[in-house]
Amino acid sequence: MSSYPSINLNNLPQHIAIIMDGNGRWAKGKGKLRVFGHSAGVTPVREASELCAELGVKYLTLYAFSTENWSRPKAEIDALMALLVKTIRKETKTLIENNIRLYAIGDIKSLPLECQEELSEAIEITKHNTRMQLNLALSYGSRWEIVEAIKRAAAAGEDMKNFTAQTLEKYLETAGMPDPELLIRTSGEYRISNFMLWQIAYAEIVILEKLWPDVRKADLIQAIEIYQKRERRFGGVEPVKVVESTK
Ligand code: FPP
């Protein structure tokens, strides 16, 4: 019996992507600096990873730092990078114990060296883990990713005259991964913010009103429940619906 009886385990998204939004507003609401909100955002990162692993979701992608975030004040960027290093260092053991593979998508080479090193070490140590893959989108922007993929394809000698969607997908940061079926954004904002534009073509979007630091497993369960009630038609007429219920 699942610990989450309201979730139909036969209709789980294989891949959930989350735009973690509202850290700054959360901190401001408490009269604190924005970085305080980012630190508080680590707890829901852990909760989301734990929940997805427990349920059997195979991929979780978290938008942690966008290409546009480089325009933030240097102090905030430095604090975010330091938080990233500290969190990876602290959580790698838990990732290993739980058979979770860490991966990063984005322009990783643009991150501070310490951050790159910490990240590649954790990615290397966890690369054979099979229960779930946790993707951190870092210095990630979808337009960058698509342009980069085209350049990579050309450099690899692909036939650019007969270029197909499948060709492009081989060179995206997410090559080999299923597209997210569920995209969650927090803080009540209805925007995609240059996140996985290609991959979310048919994703169901669920907006949670809570600010990211306040998000807990119950909120993510609610998002999955909403996803499971949606009819997915993929541009067709008939819903592409799921198999038998677990209940
Ligand atoms: C968006 O809130 C959040 C970010 C840009 C950073 C996300 C980072 C974390 C949750 C820290 C921990 C992450 C990992 C992977 C260790 P915002 O700053 O845009 O908030 P606002 O919209 O209220 O200004």
Coordinates of N, CA and C and ligand atoms in Angstrom, one line a residue:
M1 N 0.9 -1.2 0.0 CA 0.0 0.0 0.0 C 0.9 1.2 0.0
S2 N 0.6 2.1 -0.9 CA 1.4 3.4 -1.1 C 1.2 4.3 0.1
S3 N 2.2 5.1 0.5 CA 2.0 6.1 1.5 C 1.2 7.2 1.0
Y4 N 0.9 7.3 -0.3 CA 0.2 8.4 -0.9 C -1.0 7.8 -1.6
P5 N -2.1 7.4 -0.8 CA -3.2 6.7 -1.4 C -4.0 7.6 -2.5
S6 N -3.9 8.9 -2.4 CA -4.6 9.7 -3.4 C -4.0 9.7 -4.8
I7 N -2.8 9.2 -4.8 CA -2.0 9.2 -6.1 C -2.2 7.9 -6.8
N8 N -2.6 7.9 -8.1 CA -2.6 6.7 -8.9 C -1.2 6.4 -9.4
L9 N -0.6 5.3 -8.9 CA 0.8 5.0 -9.3 C 0.9 4.6 -10.7
N10 N -0.2 4.2 -11.3 CA -0.2 3.8 -12.7 C -0.3 5.0 -13.7
N11 N -0.5 6.1 -13.1 CA -0.6 7.3 -14.0 C 0.3 8.4 -13.5
L12 N 1.5 8.0 -13.2 CA 2.5 9.0 -12.7 C 3.2 9.7 -13.8
P13 N 3.5 11.0 -13.7 CA 4.4 11.5 -14.7 C 5.8 10.8 -14.6
Q14 N 6.4 10.6 -15.7 CA 7.8 10.0 -15.6 C 8.8 11.1 -15.2
H15 N 8.4 12.3 -15.6 CA 9.3 13.5 -15.5 C 8.5 14.7 -15.0
I16 N 8.9 15.2 -13.9 CA 8.3 16.5 -13.3 C 9.3 17.6 -13.4
A17 N 8.9 18.7 -13.9 CA 9.8 19.9 -13.9 C 9.2 21.0 -13.0
I18 N 10.1 21.6 -12.3 CA 9.5 22.7 -11.4 C 10.3 24.0 -11.5
I19 N 9.5 25.0 -11.7 CA 10.0 26.4 -11.7 C 9.8 26.9 -10.2
M20 N 10.9 26.9 -9.5 CA 10.8 27.2 -8.1 C 10.8 28.7 -7.9
D21 N 9.7 29.3 -7.6 CA 9.6 30.7 -7.7 C 9.1 31.3 -6.3
G22 N 9.6 32.5 -6.0 CA 9.0 33.2 -4.8 C 9.9 33.3 -3.6
N23 N 11.2 32.9 -3.8 CA 12.1 32.9 -2.7 C 12.3 34.3 -2.2
G24 N 12.5 35.3 -3.1 CA 12.7 36.6 -2.8 C 11.5 37.3 -2.0
R25 N 10.3 37.0 -2.6 CA 9.1 37.6 -1.9 C 8.9 37.0 -0.5
W26 N 9.2 35.7 -0.4 CA 9.1 35.0 0.9 C 9.9 35.7 1.9
A27 N 11.2 36.0 1.5 CA 12.1 36.6 2.5 C 11.7 38.1 2.8
K28 N 11.3 38.8 1.7 CA 10.8 40.2 1.9 C 9.7 40.2 2.9
G29 N 8.8 39.3 2.7 CA 7.6 39.2 3.6 C 8.0 39.1 5.0
K30 N 9.1 38.6 5.3 CA 9.6 38.4 6.6 C 10.6 39.4 7.0
G31 N 10.8 40.5 6.2 CA 11.7 41.5 6.5 C 13.1 41.1 6.4
K32 N 13.4 40.1 5.6 CA 14.8 39.6 5.5 C 15.4 39.8 4.1
L33 N 16.7 39.5 4.0 CA 17.3 39.6 2.7 C 16.8 38.5 1.8
R34 N 16.9 38.7 0.5 CA 16.4 37.7 -0.5 C 17.1 36.4 -0.3
V35 N 18.4 36.4 0.0 CA 19.2 35.2 0.1 C 18.6 34.3 1.2
F36 N 18.0 34.9 2.2 CA 17.4 34.1 3.3 C 16.3 33.2 2.7
G37 N 15.6 33.7 1.7 CA 14.6 32.9 1.0 C 15.2 31.8 0.2
H38 N 16.3 32.0 -0.4 CA 17.0 30.9 -1.2 C 17.4 29.8 -0.2
S39 N 17.9 30.2 1.0 CA 18.3 29.2 1.9 C 17.1 28.3 2.4
A40 N 16.0 29.1 2.6 CA 14.7 28.4 3.0 C 14.2 27.5 1.8
G41 N 14.7 27.8 0.6 CA 14.2 27.0 -0.5 C 14.9 25.6 -0.6
V42 N 15.8 25.4 0.2 CA 16.5 24.1 0.1 C 15.6 23.0 0.7
T43 N 14.8 23.3 1.8 CA 13.9 22.3 2.3 C 12.9 21.8 1.3
P44 N 12.2 22.6 0.6 CA 11.3 22.0 -0.5 C 12.1 21.3 -1.6
V45 N 13.3 21.7 -1.8 CA 14.1 20.9 -2.8 C 14.2 19.5 -2.3
R46 N 14.5 19.3 -1.0 CA 14.7 18.0 -0.4 C 13.3 17.3 -0.5
E47 N 12.3 18.0 -0.1 CA 10.9 17.4 0.0 C 10.5 16.9 -1.4
A48 N 10.7 17.7 -2.4 CA 10.3 17.3 -3.8 C 11.1 16.1 -4.3
S49 N 12.4 16.1 -4.0 CA 13.3 14.9 -4.4 C 12.8 13.7 -3.7
E50 N 12.6 13.8 -2.4 CA 12.1 12.6 -1.6 C 10.8 12.1 -2.1
L51 N 9.9 13.0 -2.3 CA 8.5 12.6 -2.8 C 8.6 11.8 -4.1
C52 N 9.3 12.5 -5.0 CA 9.4 11.9 -6.4 C 10.1 10.5 -6.3
A53 N 11.1 10.4 -5.5 CA 11.8 9.1 -5.4 C 10.8 8.0 -4.7
E54 N 10.1 8.5 -3.7 CA 9.2 7.6 -3.0 C 8.1 7.1 -4.0
L55 N 7.6 8.0 -4.8 CA 6.5 7.6 -5.7 C 6.9 6.8 -6.9
G56 N 8.2 7.0 -7.3 CA 8.7 6.3 -8.5 C 8.7 7.2 -9.7
V57 N 8.7 8.5 -9.5 CA 8.9 9.4 -10.6 C 10.4 9.3 -11.1
K58 N 10.6 9.2 -12.3 CA 12.0 8.8 -12.7 C 12.9 10.0 -12.9
Y59 N 12.3 11.2 -13.3 CA 13.1 12.4 -13.5 C 12.5 13.6 -12.8
L60 N 13.3 14.3 -12.1 CA 12.8 15.6 -11.5 C 13.8 16.7 -11.9
T61 N 13.3 17.7 -12.6 CA 14.2 18.8 -13.0 C 13.8 20.1 -12.3
L62 N 14.7 20.7 -11.6 CA 14.5 21.9 -10.9 C 15.2 23.1 -11.5
Y63 N 14.4 24.2 -11.7 CA 15.0 25.4 -12.3 C 15.7 26.2 -11.2
A64 N 17.0 26.0 -11.0 CA 17.7 26.6 -9.9 C 18.3 27.9 -10.2
F65 N 18.7 28.1 -11.5 CA 19.4 29.4 -11.8 C 19.3 29.5 -13.3
S66 N 18.7 30.6 -13.8 CA 18.5 30.8 -15.2 C 19.6 31.7 -15.8
T67 N 19.7 31.6 -17.1 CA 20.7 32.5 -17.8 C 20.4 34.0 -17.5
E68 N 19.1 34.3 -17.3 CA 18.7 35.6 -17.0 C 19.1 36.0 -15.5
N69 N 19.2 35.0 -14.6 CA 19.5 35.3 -13.2 C 20.9 36.0 -13.1
W70 N 21.7 35.9 -14.1 CA 23.1 36.5 -14.0 C 23.0 38.0 -13.9
S71 N 21.8 38.6 -14.2 CA 21.6 40.0 -14.1 C 21.3 40.5 -12.7
R72 N 21.2 39.5 -11.8 CA 20.9 39.9 -10.4 C 22.1 40.5 -9.7
P73 N 21.9 41.2 -8.6 CA 23.1 41.8 -7.9 C 24.1 40.7 -7.6
K74 N 25.4 41.1 -7.7 CA 26.5 40.1 -7.5 C 26.4 39.4 -6.1
A75 N 26.0 40.1 -5.1 CA 25.9 39.5 -3.8 C 24.9 38.4 -3.7
E76 N 23.8 38.6 -4.4 CA 22.8 37.5 -4.5 C 23.3 36.3 -5.3
I77 N 24.0 36.6 -6.4 CA 24.5 35.5 -7.2 C 25.5 34.7 -6.4
D78 N 26.4 35.4 -5.7 CA 27.5 34.8 -4.9 C 26.8 33.9 -3.8
A79 N 25.8 34.5 -3.2 CA 25.2 33.7 -2.1 C 24.5 32.5 -2.6
L80 N 23.9 32.6 -3.8 CA 23.2 31.4 -4.4 C 24.2 30.3 -4.8
M81 N 25.3 30.8 -5.4 CA 26.4 29.8 -5.8 C 26.9 29.1 -4.5
A82 N 27.2 29.9 -3.5 CA 27.7 29.3 -2.2 C 26.7 28.3 -1.6
L83 N 25.4 28.7 -1.7 CA 24.4 27.8 -1.2 C 24.3 26.5 -2.0
L84 N 24.5 26.6 -3.3 CA 24.5 25.4 -4.1 C 25.7 24.5 -3.8
V85 N 26.9 25.1 -3.6 CA 28.0 24.3 -3.3 C 27.8 23.6 -1.9
K86 N 27.3 24.4 -0.9 CA 27.1 23.8 0.4 C 26.0 22.7 0.4
T87 N 25.0 22.9 -0.4 CA 23.9 22.0 -0.4 C 24.3 20.7 -1.1
I88 N 25.0 20.8 -2.2 CA 25.5 19.6 -2.9 C 26.4 18.8 -2.0
R89 N 27.4 19.5 -1.3 CA 28.3 18.9 -0.4 C 27.6 18.1 0.7
K90 N 26.5 18.7 1.2 CA 25.8 18.2 2.3 C 24.9 17.0 1.9
E91 N 24.3 17.1 0.7 CA 23.3 16.2 0.3 C 23.8 15.0 -0.5
T92 N 25.0 15.0 -0.9 CA 25.5 13.9 -1.8 C 25.3 12.6 -1.2
K93 N 25.6 12.5 0.1 CA 25.5 11.2 0.9 C 24.1 10.7 0.8
T94 N 23.1 11.6 1.0 CA 21.7 11.2 0.9 C 21.3 10.7 -0.5
L95 N 21.9 11.4 -1.5 CA 21.6 11.0 -2.8 C 22.1 9.5 -3.1
I96 N 23.3 9.3 -2.6 CA 23.9 7.9 -2.7 C 23.0 6.9 -2.0
E97 N 22.7 7.2 -0.7 CA 21.9 6.3 0.1 C 20.6 6.0 -0.6
N98 N 20.0 7.0 -1.3 CA 18.7 6.8 -1.9 C 18.7 6.4 -3.4
N99 N 19.9 6.1 -3.8 CA 20.1 5.6 -5.2 C 19.6 6.7 -6.2
I100 N 19.9 7.9 -5.9 CA 19.5 9.0 -6.8 C 20.7 9.6 -7.6
R101 N 20.5 9.7 -8.9 CA 21.5 10.2 -9.7 C 21.4 11.8 -9.9
L102 N 22.5 12.5 -9.6 CA 22.4 13.9 -9.8 C 22.9 14.3 -11.2
Y103 N 22.3 15.2 -11.8 CA 22.7 15.6 -13.2 C 22.5 17.2 -13.3
A104 N 23.2 17.8 -14.2 CA 23.0 19.2 -14.3 C 22.7 19.5 -15.8
I105 N 21.8 20.4 -16.1 CA 21.6 20.9 -17.4 C 21.8 22.4 -17.4
G106 N 22.4 23.0 -18.5 CA 22.6 24.4 -18.6 C 24.1 24.6 -19.0
D107 N 24.4 25.9 -19.0 CA 25.8 26.3 -19.4 C 26.7 26.2 -18.2
I108 N 27.0 25.0 -17.8 CA 27.7 24.7 -16.5 C 29.1 25.4 -16.5
K109 N 29.7 25.5 -17.7 CA 31.0 26.1 -17.7 C 31.0 27.6 -17.3
S110 N 29.8 28.2 -17.3 CA 29.8 29.6 -16.9 C 29.6 29.8 -15.4
L111 N 29.5 28.7 -14.6 CA 29.4 28.7 -13.2 C 30.8 28.9 -12.6
P112 N 30.8 29.5 -11.3 CA 32.1 29.6 -10.7 C 32.8 28.2 -10.6
L113 N 34.1 28.2 -10.6 CA 34.9 27.0 -10.7 C 34.6 26.0 -9.5
E114 N 34.5 26.6 -8.3 CA 34.2 25.8 -7.1 C 32.8 25.0 -7.3
C115 N 31.9 25.8 -7.9 CA 30.6 25.2 -8.1 C 30.6 24.1 -9.2
Q116 N 31.4 24.3 -10.2 CA 31.6 23.3 -11.3 C 32.2 22.0 -10.7
E117 N 33.2 22.2 -9.9 CA 33.9 21.1 -9.3 C 33.0 20.3 -8.4
E118 N 32.3 21.0 -7.5 CA 31.4 20.3 -6.5 C 30.4 19.5 -7.3
L119 N 29.8 20.1 -8.3 CA 28.8 19.5 -9.1 C 29.3 18.3 -9.9
S120 N 30.5 18.5 -10.5 CA 30.9 17.3 -11.3 C 31.3 16.2 -10.5
E121 N 31.8 16.5 -9.3 CA 32.1 15.4 -8.3 C 30.9 14.6 -7.9
A122 N 29.8 15.3 -7.6 CA 28.6 14.7 -7.2 C 27.9 13.9 -8.4
I123 N 28.0 14.5 -9.5 CA 27.5 13.9 -10.7 C 28.2 12.6 -11.0
E124 N 29.5 12.6 -10.9 CA 30.4 11.4 -11.1 C 30.1 10.3 -10.1
I125 N 30.0 10.7 -8.8 CA 29.8 9.7 -7.7 C 28.4 9.0 -7.9
T126 N 27.4 9.8 -8.4 CA 26.1 9.2 -8.4 C 25.7 8.7 -9.8
K127 N 26.6 8.6 -10.7 CA 26.2 8.4 -12.1 C 25.6 7.0 -12.4
H128 N 25.9 6.0 -11.5 CA 25.3 4.7 -11.7 C 24.0 4.5 -10.9
N129 N 23.5 5.5 -10.2 CA 22.3 5.4 -9.5 C 21.1 5.3 -10.4
T130 N 20.1 4.5 -10.0 CA 19.1 4.2 -11.0 C 17.6 4.5 -10.5
R131 N 17.4 4.9 -9.3 CA 16.1 5.0 -8.8 C 15.4 6.3 -9.4
M132 N 16.1 7.3 -9.4 CA 15.6 8.6 -10.0 C 16.8 9.5 -10.4
Q133 N 16.5 10.3 -11.4 CA 17.5 11.3 -11.8 C 17.0 12.7 -11.4
L134 N 17.9 13.4 -10.6 CA 17.6 14.8 -10.2 C 18.4 15.7 -11.0
N135 N 17.7 16.4 -11.9 CA 18.4 17.4 -12.8 C 18.3 18.8 -12.2
L136 N 19.5 19.4 -12.0 CA 19.5 20.8 -11.6 C 19.7 21.7 -12.9
A137 N 18.8 22.6 -13.1 CA 19.0 23.5 -14.3 C 19.7 24.7 -13.7
L138 N 21.0 24.8 -14.2 CA 21.9 25.9 -13.7 C 22.4 26.7 -14.8
S139 N 22.3 28.0 -14.7 CA 22.7 28.8 -15.8 C 22.0 28.3 -17.1
Y140 N 20.8 27.9 -16.9 CA 20.0 27.3 -18.0 C 19.0 28.3 -18.6
G141 N 18.9 28.3 -19.9 CA 17.9 29.0 -20.6 C 17.6 28.2 -21.8
S142 N 16.3 28.1 -22.1 CA 15.9 27.3 -23.2 C 16.4 27.8 -24.6
R143 N 16.4 29.1 -24.7 CA 16.8 29.6 -26.0 C 18.3 29.3 -26.2
W144 N 19.1 29.5 -25.1 CA 20.5 29.1 -25.2 C 20.6 27.6 -25.6
E145 N 19.9 26.8 -24.9 CA 20.0 25.3 -25.1 C 19.7 24.9 -26.6
I146 N 18.6 25.6 -27.1 CA 18.2 25.2 -28.5 C 19.3 25.7 -29.5
V147 N 19.8 26.9 -29.3 CA 20.8 27.4 -30.2 C 22.1 26.6 -30.1
E148 N 22.4 26.2 -28.9 CA 23.6 25.4 -28.6 C 23.4 24.0 -29.3
A149 N 22.2 23.5 -29.2 CA 22.0 22.1 -29.8 C 22.2 22.2 -31.3
I150 N 21.7 23.3 -31.9 CA 21.9 23.4 -33.4 C 23.4 23.5 -33.7
K151 N 24.1 24.3 -32.9 CA 25.5 24.4 -33.2 C 26.2 23.1 -33.0
R152 N 25.8 22.4 -32.0 CA 26.5 21.0 -31.7 C 26.2 20.1 -32.9
A153 N 24.9 20.1 -33.4 CA 24.5 19.2 -34.4 C 25.3 19.5 -35.7
A154 N 25.5 20.8 -36.0 CA 26.3 21.2 -37.2 C 27.7 20.8 -37.0
A155 N 28.3 21.0 -35.8 CA 29.7 20.6 -35.6 C 29.9 19.1 -35.7
A156 N 28.8 18.4 -35.3 CA 28.9 16.9 -35.4 C 28.7 16.4 -36.8
G157 N 28.5 17.3 -37.7 CA 28.3 16.9 -39.1 C 27.0 16.4 -39.5
E158 N 25.9 16.7 -38.7 CA 24.6 16.3 -39.1 C 24.1 17.0 -40.4
D159 N 23.3 16.3 -41.1 CA 22.8 16.8 -42.4 C 21.8 17.9 -42.1
M160 N 22.2 19.2 -42.2 CA 21.3 20.3 -41.7 C 20.2 20.6 -42.7
K161 N 20.3 20.1 -43.9 CA 19.2 20.3 -44.9 C 18.0 19.3 -44.5
N162 N 18.3 18.2 -43.9 CA 17.3 17.3 -43.6 C 17.1 17.2 -42.1
F163 N 17.3 18.3 -41.4 CA 17.2 18.4 -40.0 C 15.8 18.1 -39.5
T164 N 15.7 17.3 -38.4 CA 14.4 16.9 -37.9 C 14.4 17.2 -36.4
A165 N 13.2 17.1 -35.8 CA 13.0 17.3 -34.4 C 13.9 16.3 -33.6
Q166 N 13.9 15.0 -34.2 CA 14.7 14.0 -33.5 C 16.1 14.3 -33.5
T167 N 16.6 14.9 -34.6 CA 18.0 15.3 -34.7 C 18.3 16.3 -33.6
L168 N 17.5 17.3 -33.5 CA 17.7 18.4 -32.5 C 17.7 17.8 -31.1
E169 N 16.8 16.9 -30.8 CA 16.7 16.3 -29.5 C 17.9 15.6 -29.0
K170 N 18.7 15.1 -30.0 CA 19.9 14.3 -29.6 C 21.0 15.3 -29.1
Y171 N 20.8 16.6 -29.4 CA 21.8 17.6 -28.9 C 21.3 18.5 -27.8
L172 N 20.1 18.3 -27.4 CA 19.6 19.1 -26.3 C 20.3 18.6 -25.0
E173 N 20.2 19.5 -23.9 CA 20.8 19.1 -22.6 C 20.1 17.9 -22.1
T174 N 18.9 17.7 -22.5 CA 18.0 16.6 -22.0 C 18.0 15.4 -22.8
A175 N 19.0 15.3 -23.7 CA 19.1 14.1 -24.7 C 18.9 12.8 -23.9
G176 N 18.0 12.0 -24.4 CA 17.8 10.6 -23.8 C 16.8 10.6 -22.7
M177 N 16.3 11.8 -22.2 CA 15.3 11.8 -21.1 C 13.9 12.0 -21.7
P178 N 12.9 11.5 -21.0 CA 11.6 11.7 -21.5 C 11.2 13.2 -21.2
D179 N 10.3 13.7 -22.0 CA 9.9 15.1 -21.8 C 9.1 15.2 -20.5
P180 N 9.1 16.3 -19.8 CA 8.3 16.4 -18.6 C 6.8 16.4 -19.0
E181 N 6.0 15.6 -18.3 CA 4.6 15.6 -18.5 C 3.9 16.6 -17.6
L182 N 4.6 16.9 -16.6 CA 4.0 17.9 -15.6 C 5.0 19.0 -15.3
L183 N 4.6 20.2 -15.5 CA 5.4 21.4 -15.1 C 4.7 22.1 -14.0
I184 N 5.4 22.3 -12.9 CA 4.8 23.0 -11.8 C 5.5 24.3 -11.6
R185 N 4.8 25.4 -11.4 CA 5.4 26.7 -11.1 C 4.8 27.2 -9.8
T186 N 5.6 27.7 -8.9 CA 5.1 28.2 -7.6 C 4.9 29.7 -7.7
S187 N 4.3 30.2 -6.6 CA 4.2 31.7 -6.4 C 3.1 32.3 -7.2
G188 N 2.2 31.5 -7.8 CA 1.1 32.0 -8.5 C 1.4 32.8 -9.8
E189 N 2.6 32.6 -10.3 CA 2.9 33.3 -11.6 C 2.7 32.4 -12.8
Y190 N 2.1 33.0 -13.8 CA 1.8 32.2 -15.0 C 2.8 32.5 -16.1
R191 N 4.0 32.1 -15.9 CA 5.0 32.3 -16.9 C 5.9 31.1 -17.1
I192 N 6.5 31.0 -18.2 CA 7.4 29.8 -18.5 C 8.9 30.2 -18.2
S193 N 9.2 31.5 -18.4 CA 10.5 32.0 -18.1 C 11.7 31.3 -18.7
N194 N 11.5 31.0 -20.0 CA 12.6 30.4 -20.8 C 13.1 29.0 -20.3
F195 N 12.1 28.3 -19.8 CA 12.4 27.0 -19.2 C 11.9 25.8 -20.0
M196 N 12.7 25.0 -20.5 CA 12.4 23.8 -21.2 C 11.3 24.0 -22.3
L197 N 11.5 25.0 -23.1 CA 10.5 25.4 -24.1 C 10.2 24.3 -25.0
W198 N 11.2 23.6 -25.4 CA 11.1 22.5 -26.4 C 10.4 21.3 -25.7
Q199 N 10.9 21.0 -24.5 CA 10.5 19.7 -23.8 C 9.1 19.8 -23.3
I200 N 8.5 21.0 -23.0 CA 7.2 21.1 -22.4 C 6.1 21.2 -23.4
A201 N 6.4 20.9 -24.6 CA 5.4 21.0 -25.7 C 4.0 20.5 -25.3
Y202 N 4.0 19.3 -24.6 CA 2.7 18.7 -24.2 C 2.5 18.6 -22.7
A203 N 3.3 19.3 -22.0 CA 3.3 19.1 -20.5 C 2.0 19.8 -20.0
E204 N 1.5 19.2 -18.9 CA 0.4 19.8 -18.2 C 1.0 20.8 -17.2
I205 N 0.5 22.0 -17.2 CA 1.0 23.0 -16.3 C 0.1 23.2 -15.1
V206 N 0.8 23.1 -13.9 CA 0.0 23.4 -12.7 C 0.7 24.5 -11.9
I207 N -0.1 25.5 -11.6 CA 0.5 26.7 -10.9 C 0.0 26.5 -9.4
L208 N 1.0 26.5 -8.5 CA 0.7 26.5 -7.1 C 0.8 28.0 -6.6
E209 N -0.1 28.4 -5.7 CA 0.0 29.7 -5.2 C 1.1 30.0 -4.2
K210 N 1.5 28.9 -3.5 CA 2.5 29.1 -2.4 C 3.8 29.5 -3.0
L211 N 4.5 30.3 -2.2 CA 5.9 30.7 -2.5 C 6.8 29.5 -2.3
W212 N 7.8 29.3 -3.1 CA 8.6 28.1 -3.0 C 9.1 27.6 -1.6
P213 N 9.6 28.5 -0.8 CA 10.0 28.1 0.5 C 8.9 27.5 1.4
D214 N 7.7 27.8 1.1 CA 6.5 27.2 1.9 C 6.0 25.9 1.3
V215 N 6.6 25.5 0.1 CA 6.0 24.3 -0.5 C 6.5 23.0 0.2
R216 N 5.6 22.1 0.4 CA 5.9 20.8 1.1 C 5.3 19.7 0.2
K217 N 5.6 18.5 0.7 CA 5.1 17.3 -0.1 C 3.6 17.4 -0.4
A218 N 2.8 17.8 0.6 CA 1.3 17.9 0.4 C 1.0 18.7 -0.8
D219 N 1.7 19.8 -1.0 CA 1.4 20.7 -2.2 C 1.8 20.0 -3.5
L220 N 2.9 19.3 -3.5 CA 3.3 18.6 -4.7 C 2.4 17.5 -5.0
I221 N 1.9 16.8 -4.0 CA 0.9 15.8 -4.2 C -0.4 16.3 -4.8
Q222 N -0.8 17.5 -4.3 CA -1.9 18.2 -4.9 C -1.7 18.5 -6.4
A223 N -0.5 18.9 -6.7 CA -0.2 19.2 -8.1 C -0.3 17.9 -9.0
I224 N 0.2 16.8 -8.4 CA 0.1 15.5 -9.1 C -1.4 15.0 -9.3
E225 N -2.1 15.3 -8.2 CA -3.6 14.9 -8.3 C -4.2 15.7 -9.4
I226 N -3.9 17.0 -9.5 CA -4.5 17.8 -10.6 C -4.1 17.3 -11.9
Y227 N -2.8 16.9 -12.1 CA -2.3 16.3 -13.3 C -3.1 15.1 -13.7
Q228 N -3.3 14.3 -12.7 CA -4.0 13.0 -12.9 C -5.5 13.1 -13.3
K229 N -6.0 14.3 -13.0 CA -7.5 14.5 -13.4 C -7.6 15.1 -14.7
R230 N -6.5 15.6 -15.3 CA -6.5 16.2 -16.6 C -6.7 15.1 -17.7
E231 N -7.3 15.5 -18.8 CA -7.4 14.6 -20.0 C -6.3 15.1 -20.9
R232 N -5.4 14.2 -21.3 CA -4.3 14.6 -22.1 C -4.6 14.1 -23.6
R233 N -4.8 15.1 -24.5 CA -5.2 14.7 -25.8 C -4.1 14.8 -26.9
F234 N -3.0 15.5 -26.6 CA -1.9 15.6 -27.5 C -2.3 16.1 -28.9
G235 N -3.2 17.0 -28.9 CA -3.6 17.6 -30.2 C -4.7 16.8 -30.9
G236 N -5.0 15.6 -30.3 CA -6.0 14.7 -30.9 C -7.4 15.1 -30.3
V237 N -8.4 14.2 -30.5 CA -9.7 14.4 -30.0 C -10.0 13.5 -28.8
E238 N -9.5 12.3 -28.8 CA -9.7 11.4 -27.7 C -8.7 11.6 -26.6
P239 N -9.1 11.6 -25.4 CA -8.1 11.7 -24.3 C -7.2 10.4 -24.3
V240 N -5.9 10.7 -24.1 CA -5.0 9.5 -24.0 C -4.9 9.3 -22.5
K241 N -5.7 8.3 -22.1 CA -5.9 8.2 -20.6 C -5.3 6.9 -20.2
V242 N -5.2 6.8 -18.9 CA -4.4 5.8 -18.3 C -5.2 4.6 -17.9
V243 N -4.6 3.6 -17.9 CA -4.8 2.2 -17.3 C -5.6 2.2 -16.1
E244 N -5.5 1.1 -15.4 CA -6.3 0.8 -14.2 C -5.8 1.6 -13.0
S245 N -6.7 1.8 -12.1 CA -6.4 2.6 -10.9 C -5.7 1.7 -9.9
T246 N -5.0 2.3 -9.0 CA -4.3 1.5 -7.9 C -5.3 1.2 -6.8
K247 N -6.4 2.0 -6.8 CA -7.3 1.8 -5.6 C -8.4 0.7 -5.8
Ligands
FPP1 C1 13.3 31.9 -7.6 O1 12.9 32.8 -6.6 C2 14.4 31.1 -7.1 C3 15.7 31.1 -7.5 C4 16.1 31.9 -8.7 C5 16.7 30.2 -7.0 C6 16.3 28.8 -6.6 C7 17.2 28.3 -5.6 C8 16.9 27.6 -4.5 C9 15.6 27.1 -4.2 C10 18.0 27.3 -3.6 C11 18.4 25.9 -3.4 C12 18.5 25.1 -4.7 C13 19.4 24.0 -4.8 C14 19.2 23.2 -6.0 C15 20.4 23.7 -3.8 P1 13.1 34.4 -6.8 O2 14.4 34.8 -6.2 O3 12.9 34.7 -8.3 O4 11.9 35.0 -6.0 P2 11.0 36.2 -6.3 O5 10.2 35.9 -7.6 O6 10.1 36.3 -5.1 O7 11.9 37.4 -6.4

